[in-house]
């Protein structure tokens, strides 16, 4: 019985944390946000050198061959630092390739993705706003895929798209489409979270290689939900820490505002909500790795829970900062905007709770 | 991360099961009353009859109960191992076997005496307390003292070989059933408030001591007021040095806590809520099919799971010898709020039947949820109100400045 992190996991987490603290302060985040695309790519390459891009890729393909829990720890640190880049799409695409099972695609793409030489993303969202495999409208037949995908993370810089679509038998499957294909058209969307751009990708009769294992569809979605939960945890933790340090330094009426009970209580409530939720994130990731009959439901629970919580914590933290918290110049809104991303992308909380109720047989 | 128990611990579990099979028969199991009252909050079986005592003695002998207390005074003096404690608690609960006696005697008085008591006090009280033969109540709170416990005013003056106690205690759980009280009293009225307090053991049958039940909002009287009018307490019942009662009272069981069981009752309440929602009708269909209610149920369940998994995390921290920090500090606040929200949701499921009280057959839950809806407030207040918990979290956990007056 051991519900804690291993030495290796702590080391990985700590390495990423220290790298980001040194190399990715919010000044650099802002540079990337404000459109320096080359800079985004450079950061991603640096992160890939630390193993971020290949955490769960097999060792034979240049990865660390770890588990989703390890990847969730990385997501937490990226969320903590509000690190910009294509992490979510790349991570989900790697899960898809790992679990989807096409040897040739794995050989061709996993080493390049793990090294950060190529960027992949996941194309899932559609007009109707449902993220369940059974709701997909995009369709593929005879190696050709057609469909319009919304809210595709970092599609501008993606070399490979893993696309969720129906196959000729109507069942949901994942397909790999290369960026160079003439049937691919990418248009940027106007987004709130400038650290993680979203795009519309239209596929018109694009060449598509099917990933044979249909179960990878749900697994990929589950992984994405858990990673968003971990990102939300890291971001919430950061907002709490910022609020605490502000409360200790900002003085009013001759004392630090942290001496006032109203402030103390608001901080305590945030901490009380956050601490147990970390255990929930860990458990969901662990379930994905080892207790698979629970993992779809836990992925839904964690996404719903954490995105609500992230929203609350960023809001309370901003309120606690007073006017300065509401300015563009002050960094808090970076997390507030990331919270907006985490709550919206891959489906909102109410929707996932409805799924969880159904999965419980209620 | 690995949620299974290693082979060594699985062997230990097998041993515990075997012990239970050998010593706690099917008949014993079936005759154990369901836990109720305060003990139910901890999921414990409260039996202190001869059969239960004989069983407990064997379990102590085997090293299963009171692992942190010395053998000389009735404990089983085992090496620190919270995983074993967790396994023992789980298996005893499944077998409905009497585990450690629940109450303030075993959890608070016994470790205090072991640390600060005289040899005579230890011999006289500890073993019988652990077996539930002496029932204790705690005389700390006073009217007006609230969270500022050290402001207490009940005084004791030395008169020959006796302390003469005058004053009043309040919120005293189980005072009616208790044989003895461990109390904090002011013995040095001129000393600064923390320094003038002594720790005294008081026989509840002493003349001049009057217990009056205090009825609470649930209609029950779990608490009492206790009045002292020249109550004479033998000098040798002072624990630790005179005037050092505050320090003495800080002793706690260096305790392996069975943290996995911590959410046991909340889990049971939640499962009860789902069952009620399955059976109750809400505007012509099963309440459970109502989308708003389903959403709330999933939210509650998620918080419940978070607290259960946090129990795993705390247990792991404990077994690794790590500081539990914030993760442990927040649990009371988190779970009391959750209990309240579960009961509140149940009230909505019950609709108009929520107006009915415990024992009414016209509601599918027999009024249990309206009772727990009220009780949840009691838990929120007991042992330090939620606001005091928030202060502790902010000051000790998040490093905020301490309140100037303390």
XYZ file of C-alpha atoms in Angstrom:
768
model
C 0.000 0.000 0.000
C 1.739 3.085 -1.204
C -0.196 6.121 -2.361
C 2.679 8.468 -2.919
C 5.243 9.376 -5.502
C 8.388 7.381 -6.198
C 11.894 8.819 -6.138
C 11.898 8.831 -9.929
C 8.606 10.655 -10.079
C 9.714 13.259 -7.575
C 12.913 13.763 -9.527
C 11.085 14.202 -12.821
C 8.659 16.663 -11.269
C 11.413 18.589 -9.568
C 13.515 18.767 -12.733
C 10.649 20.251 -14.703
C 9.736 22.595 -11.894
C 13.264 23.978 -11.625
C 13.693 24.288 -15.362
C 10.468 26.241 -15.675
C 11.248 28.464 -12.715
C 14.546 29.428 -14.316
C 13.765 29.329 -18.014
C 10.087 30.091 -18.228
C 9.253 33.064 -16.025
C 6.091 34.901 -16.970
C 8.135 37.370 -19.011
C 8.939 34.550 -21.392
C 5.365 33.261 -21.204
C 4.200 36.681 -22.308
C 6.699 36.819 -25.174
C 5.325 33.567 -26.499
C 1.718 34.606 -25.886
C 2.257 37.733 -27.862
C 3.009 35.749 -30.939
C 6.644 34.835 -31.093
C 6.054 31.446 -32.672
C 9.724 30.607 -32.975
C 10.040 31.159 -29.243
C 7.197 28.694 -28.544
C 8.953 26.083 -30.606
C 12.258 26.754 -28.853
C 10.682 26.260 -25.420
C 9.091 23.028 -26.560
C 12.436 21.728 -27.808
C 14.026 22.563 -24.460
C 11.230 20.787 -22.604
C 11.573 17.793 -24.909
C 15.250 17.600 -24.031
C 14.175 17.130 -20.411
C 11.922 14.274 -21.498
C 8.568 16.088 -21.344
C 7.544 15.044 -24.848
C 8.461 11.406 -24.404
C 7.364 10.593 -20.858
C 5.064 7.783 -21.914
C 6.659 6.860 -25.248
C 8.393 3.463 -25.256
C 12.123 3.433 -24.568
C 12.628 1.762 -27.945
C 11.230 4.941 -29.498
C 13.308 7.339 -27.469
C 10.847 7.831 -24.637
C 11.056 7.408 -20.865
C 8.425 4.650 -20.931
C 6.725 5.938 -17.795
C 3.056 6.016 -16.916
C 0.267 8.543 -17.222
C 0.767 9.452 -13.569
C 4.258 10.665 -14.452
C 2.866 12.634 -17.345
C 0.241 14.132 -15.052
C 3.021 15.325 -12.738
C 4.582 17.079 -15.704
C 1.204 18.574 -16.635
C 0.885 19.854 -13.075
C 4.213 21.657 -13.314
C 3.407 23.105 -16.726
C 0.134 24.340 -15.281
C 1.926 25.766 -12.277
C 4.228 27.760 -14.519
C 1.507 28.585 -17.080
C 3.973 27.189 -19.601
C 2.866 27.795 -23.176
C 3.116 25.169 -25.874
C 1.661 22.108 -27.533
C 1.835 19.779 -24.523
C -1.813 18.698 -24.368
C -2.171 17.806 -28.036
C 1.226 16.099 -28.138
C 0.540 14.099 -25.016
C -2.861 12.936 -26.233
C -1.461 12.086 -29.667
C 1.281 10.036 -28.014
C -1.283 8.124 -25.948
C -3.206 7.557 -29.169
C -0.182 6.219 -31.025
C 0.904 4.098 -28.058
C -2.484 2.541 -27.584
C -3.780 2.756 -31.133
C -1.237 0.218 -32.195
C -0.051 0.821 -35.746
C 3.589 -0.257 -35.822
C 4.541 1.744 -38.889
C 3.034 4.949 -37.510
C 4.700 4.367 -34.158
C 8.078 3.832 -35.778
C 7.656 6.874 -37.979
C 6.381 9.343 -35.388
C 7.081 8.401 -31.778
C 10.860 9.021 -31.885
C 10.408 12.408 -33.550
C 7.680 13.408 -31.109
C 9.686 12.271 -28.097
C 12.661 14.296 -29.262
C 10.530 17.368 -29.830
C 11.478 17.389 -33.504
C 7.874 16.989 -34.532
C 4.676 18.226 -32.946
C 1.446 16.273 -32.994
C -2.009 17.223 -31.842
C -5.446 15.801 -31.384
C -8.371 16.857 -33.576
C -11.573 15.983 -31.799
C -14.008 18.787 -31.082
C -16.896 19.446 -33.414
C -19.717 21.886 -33.981
C -22.160 20.091 -31.696
C -19.936 20.467 -28.635
C -20.044 16.854 -27.546
C -16.817 15.068 -26.896
C -18.047 11.499 -26.687
C -16.754 9.087 -29.318
C -20.306 8.173 -30.319
C -21.148 11.774 -31.235
C -18.457 12.181 -33.878
C -19.496 13.466 -37.285
C -16.164 13.434 -39.088
C -15.895 10.280 -41.126
C -13.328 8.256 -42.986
C -13.598 5.613 -45.673
C -11.082 4.061 -48.016
C -8.168 5.854 -46.358
C -9.719 9.304 -46.844
C -11.052 11.519 -44.055
C -13.474 14.417 -44.148
C -14.697 16.612 -41.350
C -14.375 19.963 -39.644
C -12.620 19.951 -36.300
C -12.853 22.784 -33.803
C -10.717 23.744 -30.826
C -7.708 21.794 -32.022
C -4.781 22.637 -29.718
C -1.681 24.142 -31.319
C -2.669 23.044 -34.816
C -0.631 25.903 -36.321
C 2.592 24.173 -35.420
C 1.453 20.545 -35.678
C 3.107 18.122 -38.095
C 0.694 15.313 -37.367
C -3.005 15.242 -36.541
C -4.605 12.387 -34.707
C -8.222 12.713 -35.685
C -11.228 11.140 -33.991
C -13.763 10.118 -36.648
C -16.208 7.425 -37.688
C -14.918 4.705 -39.944
C -16.866 3.105 -42.796
C -18.736 0.904 -40.332
C -19.816 3.934 -38.305
C -17.668 3.132 -35.305
C -15.385 5.718 -33.725
C -11.706 5.347 -34.506
C -8.543 7.369 -34.528
C -6.794 8.325 -37.742
C -3.432 9.872 -38.452
C -3.276 12.707 -40.957
C -0.089 14.520 -41.906
C 0.130 18.258 -42.018
C 1.472 18.300 -45.575
C -1.640 16.656 -46.960
C -3.414 18.983 -49.380
C -6.736 18.115 -47.722
C -5.726 19.877 -44.489
C -6.642 23.493 -43.828
C -5.813 25.210 -40.523
C -7.455 28.448 -39.394
C -6.727 30.070 -36.043
C -9.533 30.717 -33.553
C -9.597 33.751 -31.283
C -8.883 32.415 -27.835
C -8.784 33.502 -24.199
C -5.808 31.421 -23.166
C -3.029 32.821 -25.298
C -0.566 30.239 -23.979
C -2.435 27.446 -25.729
C -3.832 28.471 -29.093
C -6.780 26.636 -30.620
C -7.537 26.256 -34.296
C -10.142 25.038 -36.728
C -8.865 22.237 -38.903
C -10.857 21.277 -41.961
C -10.083 17.884 -43.467
C -11.269 17.354 -47.004
C -10.626 13.912 -48.416
C -7.317 13.904 -46.562
C -5.113 10.802 -46.566
C -5.735 9.102 -43.260
C -4.115 6.037 -41.680
C -6.387 4.230 -39.271
C -5.083 3.256 -35.829
C -6.284 -0.328 -35.520
C -7.240 -0.418 -31.863
C -10.658 1.204 -31.454
C -10.330 1.229 -27.673
C -7.642 3.885 -28.046
C -10.358 6.452 -28.765
C -11.719 6.436 -25.240
C -8.272 5.974 -23.710
C -6.965 9.045 -25.488
C -9.878 11.139 -24.318
C -9.507 9.858 -20.754
C -5.824 10.733 -20.760
C -6.611 14.244 -21.982
C -9.202 14.769 -19.252
C -6.787 13.657 -16.557
C -3.995 15.858 -17.914
C -6.299 18.855 -17.907
C -7.198 18.008 -14.312
C -3.505 17.936 -13.426
C -2.891 21.225 -15.209
C -5.769 22.748 -13.268
C -4.319 21.460 -10.023
C -0.913 22.996 -10.749
C -2.434 26.301 -11.787
C -4.670 26.413 -8.715
C -1.714 25.689 -6.476
C 0.177 28.575 -8.048
C -2.736 30.966 -7.583
C -3.002 30.004 -3.928
C 0.712 30.580 -3.442
C 0.507 33.953 -5.152
C -2.401 34.925 -2.939
C -0.486 33.845 0.178
C 2.615 35.798 -0.683
C 0.556 38.852 -1.563
C -1.311 38.576 1.733
C 1.996 38.599 3.582
C 3.454 41.604 1.814
C 0.513 43.870 1.099
C -0.207 46.089 4.090
C -3.430 47.883 4.924
C -4.449 49.593 8.158
C -0.903 49.108 9.370
C -0.630 45.332 9.017
C -0.293 42.677 6.327
C -3.728 41.781 4.991
C -2.964 38.151 5.820
C -3.524 39.056 9.462
C -7.221 39.662 8.779
C -9.470 36.720 9.404
C -11.527 37.289 6.303
C -8.374 36.884 4.230
C -7.119 33.946 6.270
C -10.411 32.173 5.856
C -10.548 32.680 2.136
C -7.032 31.261 1.834
C -7.845 28.366 4.144
C -10.911 27.477 2.104
C -8.817 27.347 -1.052
C -6.254 25.111 0.618
C -8.958 22.854 2.049
C -10.431 22.344 -1.400
C -7.082 21.868 -3.090
C -5.330 19.361 -0.856
C -7.744 16.430 -1.194
C -8.176 17.159 -4.891
C -4.509 16.374 -5.489
C -5.240 12.861 -4.251
C -8.127 12.678 -6.691
C -5.861 13.628 -9.604
C -3.265 11.062 -8.578
C -5.891 8.383 -8.224
C -7.406 9.063 -11.640
C -3.980 8.853 -13.286
C -3.167 5.716 -11.340
C -6.495 4.206 -12.378
C -5.691 4.982 -16.013
C -2.427 3.055 -15.597
C -3.470 0.193 -13.351
C -7.179 0.040 -12.573
C -8.588 0.433 -16.020
C -12.189 -0.467 -15.287
C -12.375 2.721 -13.184
C -10.407 5.026 -15.375
C -13.062 6.404 -17.739
C -15.302 7.406 -14.884
C -12.489 8.863 -12.828
C -11.225 10.829 -15.819
C -14.669 12.404 -16.142
C -14.855 13.132 -12.405
C -11.441 14.693 -12.255
C -11.966 16.931 -15.252
C -15.291 18.183 -13.896
C -14.059 18.643 -10.364
C -10.760 20.297 -11.151
C -12.074 22.672 -13.753
C -14.712 23.939 -11.311
C -12.117 24.263 -8.611
C -9.585 26.035 -10.827
C -12.232 28.537 -11.765
C -13.022 29.206 -8.106
C -9.407 29.486 -6.981
C -8.321 31.852 -9.742
C -11.345 33.983 -9.042
C -10.776 34.107 -5.264
C -7.103 34.770 -5.748
C -7.811 37.668 -8.086
C -10.347 39.089 -5.657
C -7.809 38.818 -2.869
C -5.304 40.811 -4.856
C -7.706 43.678 -5.304
C -7.351 46.058 -8.256
C -3.853 45.003 -9.200
C -5.141 41.451 -9.800
C -7.441 42.759 -12.501
C -4.731 44.375 -14.588
C -3.163 42.958 -17.728
C 0.238 43.826 -16.375
C -0.136 41.594 -13.334
C 0.304 37.891 -14.052
C -2.769 36.397 -12.409
C -4.914 36.501 -15.513
C -2.552 34.073 -17.215
C -3.939 31.410 -14.882
C -7.450 32.769 -14.957
C -7.378 32.313 -18.724
C -5.862 28.875 -18.468
C -8.721 27.981 -16.146
C -11.107 29.038 -18.913
C -9.302 26.708 -21.299
C -9.278 23.800 -18.885
C -12.953 24.097 -18.135
C -14.037 24.328 -21.773
C -11.781 22.126 -23.860
C -12.732 18.422 -24.027
C -16.150 19.134 -22.551
C -17.563 21.128 -19.644
C -18.089 19.943 -16.082
C -21.866 19.384 -16.215
C -21.472 17.242 -19.287
C -18.813 15.045 -17.694
C -20.808 14.682 -14.512
C -23.777 13.514 -16.558
C -21.497 10.915 -18.131
C -20.194 9.887 -14.733
C -23.742 9.426 -13.441
C -24.517 7.236 -16.419
C -21.347 5.219 -15.960
C -22.356 4.610 -12.331
C -25.583 3.090 -13.603
C -27.705 5.777 -11.916
C 2.161 3.998 -6.506
C 0.673 0.698 -5.511
C -2.639 0.314 -3.731
C -2.238 -3.354 -2.963
C -0.634 -4.546 0.224
C 2.708 -6.327 0.044
C 2.928 -10.046 0.732
C 4.091 -9.351 4.266
C 0.991 -7.264 4.954
C -1.310 -9.720 3.241
C 0.110 -12.382 5.553
C -0.586 -10.102 8.466
C -4.151 -9.637 7.238
C -4.578 -13.404 7.044
C -3.345 -13.688 10.623
C -5.799 -11.062 11.815
C -8.652 -12.814 10.007
C -7.656 -16.117 11.513
C -7.546 -14.540 14.957
C -11.022 -13.109 14.432
C -12.371 -16.428 13.156
C -10.955 -18.187 16.207
C -12.036 -15.671 18.779
C -15.096 -13.821 17.538
C -17.743 -16.281 16.514
C -20.497 -15.893 13.973
C -22.871 -15.539 16.904
C -20.758 -12.757 18.365
C -20.782 -10.990 15.032
C -24.512 -11.207 14.657
C -25.145 -10.050 18.194
C -23.050 -6.897 17.869
C -25.421 -3.973 17.862
C -25.032 -1.566 14.975
C -22.841 1.332 16.024
C -24.758 4.399 17.087
C -24.264 7.827 18.558
C -20.786 9.174 18.756
C -19.186 5.805 18.058
C -21.052 5.539 14.775
C -19.235 8.631 13.606
C -16.080 6.612 13.789
C -17.586 3.360 12.561
C -16.705 1.518 15.726
C -18.371 -1.287 17.595
C -19.076 -0.279 21.161
C -19.438 -3.293 23.369
C -17.946 -3.450 26.801
C -19.680 -6.549 28.191
C -17.688 -9.467 29.598
C -17.543 -11.207 26.232
C -16.157 -8.100 24.572
C -13.643 -7.526 27.354
C -12.352 -11.085 27.143
C -11.975 -10.638 23.417
C -10.200 -7.290 23.755
C -7.725 -8.750 26.215
C -6.799 -11.418 23.681
C -6.559 -8.842 20.913
C -4.266 -6.691 23.056
C -2.207 -9.764 23.889
C -1.809 -10.359 20.148
C -0.675 -6.789 19.583
C -3.765 -5.638 17.716
C -5.152 -2.905 19.938
C -3.604 0.111 21.668
C -0.387 -0.466 19.839
C 1.156 2.797 20.994
C 0.701 2.255 24.747
C 3.015 0.273 27.067
C 2.178 -3.302 27.991
C 2.651 -2.501 31.656
C -0.527 -0.389 31.586
C -2.667 -2.426 29.257
C -1.455 -1.428 25.813
C 0.253 -3.765 23.396
C 3.404 -1.764 22.751
C 3.993 -2.536 19.099
C 6.408 -1.015 16.647
C 4.974 1.955 14.731
C 3.185 0.614 11.658
C 0.160 2.525 10.411
C -0.456 0.011 7.620
C -0.961 -2.718 10.191
C -3.282 -0.442 12.102
C -5.270 0.156 8.939
C -5.543 -3.574 8.290
C -6.604 -4.274 11.874
C -9.255 -1.562 11.745
C -10.605 -2.858 8.422
C -10.779 -6.491 9.486
C -12.259 -5.748 12.893
C -14.909 -3.616 11.266
C -15.818 -6.356 8.795
C -16.085 -8.888 11.635
C -18.012 -6.390 13.798
C -15.486 -7.118 16.509
C -14.852 -4.782 19.435
C -11.850 -2.698 18.571
C -10.344 0.025 20.662
C -12.921 1.549 22.973
C -14.193 4.779 21.505
C -14.199 7.771 23.753
C -12.139 10.425 25.364
C -10.787 8.088 28.042
C -8.742 5.899 25.713
C -7.901 8.623 23.218
C -7.047 11.488 25.556
C -6.787 10.471 29.190
C -4.828 7.234 28.774
C -1.896 8.743 26.855
C -1.867 11.737 29.196
C -1.564 9.527 32.250
C 1.093 7.377 30.623
C 3.132 10.495 29.983
C 2.464 12.607 33.055
C 0.663 10.464 35.654
C 2.028 9.016 38.881
C 2.636 5.277 38.993
C -0.419 4.906 41.218
C -2.591 6.842 38.740
C -1.388 4.739 35.853
C -2.080 1.481 37.677
C -5.444 2.604 38.888
C -6.847 4.020 35.663
C -5.192 3.175 32.378
C -5.937 -0.519 31.897
C -9.566 -0.238 32.956
C -10.001 2.788 30.730
C -8.682 0.883 27.721
C -11.155 -1.915 28.409
C -14.048 0.485 28.718
C -14.588 -0.287 32.405
C -14.012 3.297 33.392
C -15.832 5.811 31.273
C -14.469 9.314 31.196
C -15.787 12.682 30.246
C -13.703 15.691 29.462
C -14.052 18.804 31.562
C -12.424 21.453 29.429
C -15.079 23.758 27.962
C -16.783 26.374 30.037
C -19.571 28.838 29.360
C -17.934 31.771 27.671
C -14.565 30.150 27.126
C -15.352 28.797 23.645
C -12.272 28.528 21.486
C -10.265 30.546 23.993
C -10.028 27.529 26.238
C -7.335 28.974 28.454
C -9.751 31.639 29.659
C -11.478 29.023 31.830
C -12.567 30.104 35.313
C -13.533 26.989 37.247
C -11.203 27.160 40.232
C -9.705 24.697 42.653
C -8.252 25.713 45.991
C -6.114 23.503 48.157
C -7.645 22.714 51.531
C -5.481 20.221 53.431
C -5.403 17.009 51.399
C -8.170 18.102 49.054
C -8.693 20.387 46.128
C -11.986 22.185 46.488
C -13.520 22.797 43.100
C -16.101 25.471 42.280
C -17.416 26.523 38.917
C -19.100 25.120 35.814
C -18.250 23.081 32.738
C -20.369 22.857 29.610
C -20.734 20.792 26.399
C -19.625 17.778 28.411
C -20.372 14.716 26.275
C -21.478 11.578 28.132
C -21.228 13.198 31.565
C -24.316 11.247 32.642
C -22.728 7.894 31.812
C -19.223 8.723 32.948
C -17.540 7.473 36.082
C -14.774 10.047 36.069
C -13.946 13.403 34.572
C -10.539 14.732 33.608
C -10.746 18.452 33.986
C -8.770 21.626 33.615
C -9.189 23.938 36.600
C -7.609 27.213 37.607
C -5.384 26.775 40.635
C -3.185 29.884 40.487
C -5.552 32.769 39.902
C -2.746 35.317 39.758
C -0.608 33.598 37.131
C -0.847 34.469 33.390
C -3.807 32.594 31.969
C -1.971 29.589 30.500
C 0.200 29.129 33.581
C -2.438 28.955 36.263
C -4.228 25.818 35.145
C -4.023 22.317 36.641
C -5.187 18.913 35.375
C -7.443 17.106 37.814
C -9.202 13.727 37.918
C -12.636 14.000 39.470
C -14.926 11.161 40.567
C -18.365 11.945 39.177
C -20.016 10.633 42.360
C -18.382 13.244 44.564
C -20.918 15.255 46.558
C -21.490 18.755 45.251
C -21.131 17.693 41.614
C -24.292 18.125 39.588
C -24.845 17.023 35.990
C -27.646 18.614 33.988
C -28.429 17.446 30.444
C -28.235 20.098 27.774
C -30.759 19.561 25.069
C -29.518 20.361 21.583
C -31.296 21.307 18.344
C -31.691 17.667 17.303
C -33.858 17.148 20.362
C -31.331 14.807 21.955
C -29.218 15.551 24.983
C -25.734 14.267 24.169
C -24.134 17.063 26.141
C -24.386 18.238 29.692
C -23.596 21.089 31.957
C -21.624 20.109 35.030
C -21.767 22.254 38.156
C -19.226 22.128 40.982
C -20.198 23.339 44.420
C -17.329 22.778 46.849
C -16.462 19.441 45.247
C -13.615 17.894 47.241
C -11.024 16.058 45.154
C -8.144 14.165 46.828
C -4.793 15.847 46.334
C -3.303 12.760 44.678
C -5.692 13.194 41.737
C -3.620 16.039 40.348
C -1.905 14.972 37.115
C 1.514 16.478 36.487
C 2.776 19.533 38.362
C 0.419 22.103 39.813
C -0.091 24.957 37.353
C 1.132 22.887 34.398
C -2.257 21.522 33.356
C -2.155 23.294 30.032
C 1.024 21.478 29.028
C -0.248 18.186 30.461
C -3.438 18.419 28.425
C -1.436 18.701 25.205
C -0.409 15.020 25.359
C -1.986 12.952 22.711
C -1.730 9.346 21.796
C 1.311 8.934 19.619
C -1.045 7.220 17.534
C -1.210 5.264 14.366
C -4.461 6.422 13.015
C -6.491 4.169 10.804
C -6.897 6.892 8.231
C -8.444 4.734 5.571
C -11.471 4.289 7.758
C -11.746 8.033 8.197
C -14.366 8.518 5.514
C -16.240 5.355 6.368
C -19.291 7.059 7.825
C -19.442 9.717 5.128
C -19.335 6.939 2.542
C -22.203 5.182 4.286
C -24.245 8.366 4.416
C -23.601 9.019 0.741
C -24.583 5.466 -0.239
C -27.746 5.986 1.808
C -28.458 9.132 -0.167
C -28.091 7.320 -3.495
C -30.408 4.595 -2.258
C -33.013 7.136 -1.198
C -32.677 8.880 -4.558
C -33.296 5.557 -6.284
C -36.449 4.918 -4.337
C -37.910 8.359 -3.828
C -40.129 9.895 -6.474
C -39.604 13.454 -7.539
C -42.505 14.837 -9.574
C -43.477 11.466 -10.925
C -40.159 9.837 -11.617
C -37.289 8.345 -9.655
C -35.392 11.216 -8.098
C -32.167 9.682 -9.313
C -33.244 10.344 -12.912
C -33.454 14.076 -12.319
C -30.526 15.716 -14.124
C -29.991 18.457 -11.563
C -29.889 15.963 -8.755
C -27.577 13.637 -10.667
C -25.189 16.513 -11.147
C -25.187 17.268 -7.442
C -24.725 13.612 -6.552
C -21.679 13.316 -8.768
C -20.225 16.464 -7.249
C -20.701 15.066 -3.772
C -19.289 11.696 -4.718
C -16.231 13.324 -6.251
C -15.523 15.165 -3.018
C -16.077 11.969 -1.075
C -13.608 10.117 -3.296
C -11.119 12.953 -2.892
C -11.323 12.581 0.881
C -10.991 8.788 0.659
C -7.944 8.997 -1.580
C -6.509 11.698 0.625
C -6.803 9.124 3.414
C -4.554 6.819 1.363
C -2.134 9.663 0.878
C -2.050 10.506 4.578
C -1.573 6.872 5.474
C 1.342 6.648 3.071
C 2.884 9.825 4.473
C 2.480 8.400 7.946
C 4.094 5.091 7.045
C 6.981 6.903 5.363
C 7.418 9.041 8.458
C 6.677 12.205 6.512
C 4.982 15.281 7.863
C 1.346 15.368 6.796
C 1.306 19.120 6.515
C -1.671 20.756 4.881
C -3.046 17.471 3.557
C -3.884 16.406 7.096
C -4.763 19.802 8.472
C -7.643 20.450 6.093
C -9.511 17.190 6.514
C -11.859 18.200 9.292
C -13.015 21.281 7.455
C -13.361 19.366 4.201
C -15.301 16.405 5.562
C -17.626 18.311 7.888
C -18.691 20.524 5.017
C -19.156 17.451 2.849
C -21.315 15.669 5.452
C -23.517 18.698 5.683
C -23.866 18.958 1.903
C -24.760 15.272 1.603
C -27.528 15.602 4.162
C -28.738 18.819 2.588
C -29.008 17.131 -0.795
C -30.913 14.307 0.860
C -33.390 16.860 2.172
C -34.007 18.008 -1.390
C -34.505 14.434 -2.555
C -37.019 13.835 0.181
C -38.980 16.900 -0.910
C -41.864 17.584 1.447
C -40.962 14.556 3.567
C -37.906 16.461 4.673
C -40.213 18.096 7.185
C -40.497 14.801 9.072
C -38.311 13.893 12.003
C -36.430 10.786 12.957
C -38.712 7.814 13.513
C -41.528 8.811 11.170
C -42.568 5.951 8.882
C -43.937 8.249 6.194
C -40.520 8.991 4.838
C -38.283 6.424 3.101
C -35.333 7.257 5.336
C -37.307 7.211 8.595
C -36.217 10.796 9.119
C -32.558 9.870 9.444
C -31.398 12.550 7.041
C -33.196 15.402 8.745
C -31.429 14.238 11.880
C -27.999 14.053 10.248
C -28.708 17.404 8.571
C -28.846 18.895 12.041
C -26.072 16.756 13.480
C -23.709 17.892 10.727
C -23.828 21.315 12.330
C -22.777 19.820 15.637
C -19.724 18.232 14.043
C -18.878 21.524 12.397
C -18.713 23.160 15.817
C -17.325 20.361 17.990
C -13.597 20.239 18.599
C -12.996 23.747 17.295
C -15.471 25.519 15.033
C -14.857 25.681 11.303
C -13.597 29.236 11.640
C -11.014 28.154 14.189
C -9.963 25.383 11.792
C -9.574 27.980 9.069
C -7.361 30.069 11.337
C -5.190 27.031 12.057
C -4.873 26.181 8.366
C -4.012 29.755 7.450
C -1.541 30.287 10.277
C 0.168 26.932 10.623
C -0.337 25.657 7.100
C -0.032 28.764 4.956
C 2.191 30.917 7.155
C -0.202 33.811 7.745
C 0.531 36.042 10.764
C -0.880 34.755 14.014
C -3.745 36.600 15.541
C -2.180 39.327 17.688
C -4.026 38.431 20.824
C -2.764 34.850 21.080
